[in-house]
C-alpha positions as a printed Julia matrix, in Angstrom:
213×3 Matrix{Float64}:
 104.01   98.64   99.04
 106.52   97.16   96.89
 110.06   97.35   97.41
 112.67   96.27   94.86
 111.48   95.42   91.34
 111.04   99.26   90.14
 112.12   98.28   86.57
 109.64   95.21   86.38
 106.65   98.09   87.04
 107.94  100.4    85.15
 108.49   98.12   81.74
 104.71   96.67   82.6
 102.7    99.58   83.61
 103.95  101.18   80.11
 103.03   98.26   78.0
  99.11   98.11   80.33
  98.69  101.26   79.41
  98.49  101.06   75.84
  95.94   98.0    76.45
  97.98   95.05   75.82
  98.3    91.34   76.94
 101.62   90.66   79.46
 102.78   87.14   80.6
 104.48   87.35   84.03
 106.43   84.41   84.37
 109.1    82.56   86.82
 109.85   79.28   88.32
 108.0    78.97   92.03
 109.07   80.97   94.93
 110.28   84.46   92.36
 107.23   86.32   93.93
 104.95   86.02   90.89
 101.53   86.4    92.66
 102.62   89.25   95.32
 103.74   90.79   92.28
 100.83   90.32   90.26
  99.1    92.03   93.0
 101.17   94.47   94.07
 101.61   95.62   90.18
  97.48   95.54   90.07
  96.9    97.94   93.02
  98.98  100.35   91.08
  97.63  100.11   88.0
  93.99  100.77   89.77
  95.68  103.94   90.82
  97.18  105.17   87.46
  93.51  104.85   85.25
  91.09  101.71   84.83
  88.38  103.06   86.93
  86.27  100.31   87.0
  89.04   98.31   89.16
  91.35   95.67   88.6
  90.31   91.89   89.3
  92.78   89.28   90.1
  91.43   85.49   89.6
  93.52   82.34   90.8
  92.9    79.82   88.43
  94.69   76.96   90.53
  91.74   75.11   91.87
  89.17   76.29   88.58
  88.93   72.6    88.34
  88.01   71.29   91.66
  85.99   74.5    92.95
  83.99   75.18   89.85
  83.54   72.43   87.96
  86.03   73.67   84.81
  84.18   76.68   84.26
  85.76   79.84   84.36
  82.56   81.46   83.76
  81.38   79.97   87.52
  85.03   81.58   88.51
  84.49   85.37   87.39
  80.97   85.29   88.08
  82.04   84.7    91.92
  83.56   88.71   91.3
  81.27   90.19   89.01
  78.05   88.54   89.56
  74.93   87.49   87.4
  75.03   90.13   85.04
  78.41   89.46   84.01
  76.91   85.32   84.1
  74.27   86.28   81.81
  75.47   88.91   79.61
  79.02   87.79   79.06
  78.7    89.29   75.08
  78.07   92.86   76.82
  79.53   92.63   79.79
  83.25   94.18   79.24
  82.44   97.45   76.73
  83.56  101.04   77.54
  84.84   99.71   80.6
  88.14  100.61   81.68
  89.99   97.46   83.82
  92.19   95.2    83.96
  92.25   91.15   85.02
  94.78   89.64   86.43
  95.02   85.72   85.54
  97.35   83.92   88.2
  98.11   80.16   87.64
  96.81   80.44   84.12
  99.39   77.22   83.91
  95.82   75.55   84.79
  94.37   76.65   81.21
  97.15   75.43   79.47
  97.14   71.85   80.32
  93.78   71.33   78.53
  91.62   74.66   77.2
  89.33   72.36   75.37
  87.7    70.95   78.99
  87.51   74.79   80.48
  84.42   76.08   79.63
  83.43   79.17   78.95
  86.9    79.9    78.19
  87.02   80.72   74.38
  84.19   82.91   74.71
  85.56   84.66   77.9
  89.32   85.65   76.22
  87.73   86.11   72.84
  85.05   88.96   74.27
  88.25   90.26   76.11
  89.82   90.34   72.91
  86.78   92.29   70.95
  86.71   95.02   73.88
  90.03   95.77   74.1
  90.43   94.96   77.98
  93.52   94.56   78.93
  94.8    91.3    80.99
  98.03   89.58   83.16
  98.5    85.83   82.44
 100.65   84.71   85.27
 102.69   81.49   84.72
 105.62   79.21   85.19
 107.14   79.11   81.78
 106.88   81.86   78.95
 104.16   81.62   76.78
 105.83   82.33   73.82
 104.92   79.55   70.89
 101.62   78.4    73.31
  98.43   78.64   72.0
  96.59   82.0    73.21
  93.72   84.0    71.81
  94.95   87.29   72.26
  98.85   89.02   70.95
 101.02   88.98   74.19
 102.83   92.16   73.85
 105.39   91.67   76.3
 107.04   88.73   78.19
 108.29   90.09   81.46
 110.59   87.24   83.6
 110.85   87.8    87.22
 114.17   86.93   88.46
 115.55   86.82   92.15
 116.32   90.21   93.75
 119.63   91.63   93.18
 121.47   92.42   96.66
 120.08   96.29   96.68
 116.66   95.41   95.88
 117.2    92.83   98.59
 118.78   95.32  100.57
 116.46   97.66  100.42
 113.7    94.9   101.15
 115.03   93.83  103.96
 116.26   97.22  105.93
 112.62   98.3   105.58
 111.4    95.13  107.08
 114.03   95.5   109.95
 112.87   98.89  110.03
 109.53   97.8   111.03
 110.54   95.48  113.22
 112.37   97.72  115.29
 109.95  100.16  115.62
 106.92   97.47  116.59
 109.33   95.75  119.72
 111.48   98.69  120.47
 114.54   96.26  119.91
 117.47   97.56  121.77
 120.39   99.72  119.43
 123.17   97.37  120.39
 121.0    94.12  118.99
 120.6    96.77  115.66
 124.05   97.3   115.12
 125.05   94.38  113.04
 122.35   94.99  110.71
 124.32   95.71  107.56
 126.1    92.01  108.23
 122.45   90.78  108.74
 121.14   91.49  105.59
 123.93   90.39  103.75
 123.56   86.91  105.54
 119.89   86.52  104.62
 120.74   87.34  101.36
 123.48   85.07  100.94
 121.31   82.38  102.27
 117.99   83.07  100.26
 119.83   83.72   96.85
 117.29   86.2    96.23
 114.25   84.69   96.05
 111.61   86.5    98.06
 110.05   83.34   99.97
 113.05   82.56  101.16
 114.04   85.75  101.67
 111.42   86.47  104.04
 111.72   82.64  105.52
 115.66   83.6   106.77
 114.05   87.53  107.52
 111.91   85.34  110.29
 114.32   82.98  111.11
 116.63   85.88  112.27
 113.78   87.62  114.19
 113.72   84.9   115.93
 117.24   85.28  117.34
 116.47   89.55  117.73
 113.31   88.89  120.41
């Protein structure tokens, strides 16, 4: 479930489904990989039959050697190890690329890479690059069709957020009404504290449970 965000899905989903490249990006803490996630799980239920695959390429270095061949094969197996060329056509999915920040500092010392994005490329499969900063004016094999910035939460997407998780909460400990009646002031508290930012959003959400047990 996703709450909040409605016109980040709907501006992505639109440009995924005409088989295009999207860059997510956002400074750390804006929700980036939930998102990525959350935004793949509905995709898988709108078409791309053969699923949606979400690779963190954070630790690509240290776990597999460079090789983001090593990386996918962990998902799809040998076959897609030995018959990268083949692998991808008529298939209908999409890959999710979080961190790809990793690629960036040096593509030249990933291997595998080149030949990965290009077959990508060649079979029209669409894919997410998650990152820090816009793309825009890096070098990348494929068009990105649409850079999408994730920014905080505006107070009813917040709002909204929060009085489900509250919601929840209420229903799990069977929290007295008197401790639920200032839960309007709550929200606007957490908000006012967390800025909008999901992490911290849902650090101060804890913080306050805290004070409700």
């Amino acid at each position: 479930i996703i709450l909040g965000r409605k016109k980040d899905l709907y501006d992505i989903i639109k440009t995924l489904n005409d088989r295009n490249c999207v860059n997510i990006y956002g400074e750390k803490g804006i929700g980036k990989s939930k998102f990525a996630r959350v935004l793949g799980y509905y995709m898988l239920r709108l078409g791309f039959k053969d699923g949606v695959f979400y690779f963190k390429l954070g630790d690509i270095r240290k776990k597999y050697n460079s090789d983001l061949r090593e990386l996918m094969k962990t998902v799809f197996g040998e076959e897609f190890a030995k018959e990268i060329h083949c692998y991808f056509k008529n298939k209908e999915m999409l890959l999710v690329f979080d961190d790809y920040d990793e690629i960036l500092k040096n593509d030249s010392d990933i291997s595998s890479y080149m030949h990965i994005f290009c077959t990508l490329k060649e079979d029209n499969i669409p894919y997410i690059l998650v990152t820090k900063n816009k793309l825009a004016g890096k070098k990348n094999i494929d068009k990105v069709a649409l850079y999408h910035k994730l920014q905080p939460l505006d107070e009813a997407e917040a709002r909204e957020f929060l009085e489900f998780k509250f919601r929840e909460f209420f229903a799990c400990y069977q929290i007295e009404e008197s401790k639920q009646a200032n839960i309007t002031e709550d929200i606007k508290k957490i908000f006012e504290l967390s800025k909008g930012y999901p992490k911290l959003l849902l650090r101060h959400y804890k913080d306050h449970l805290d004070q409700l047990r």
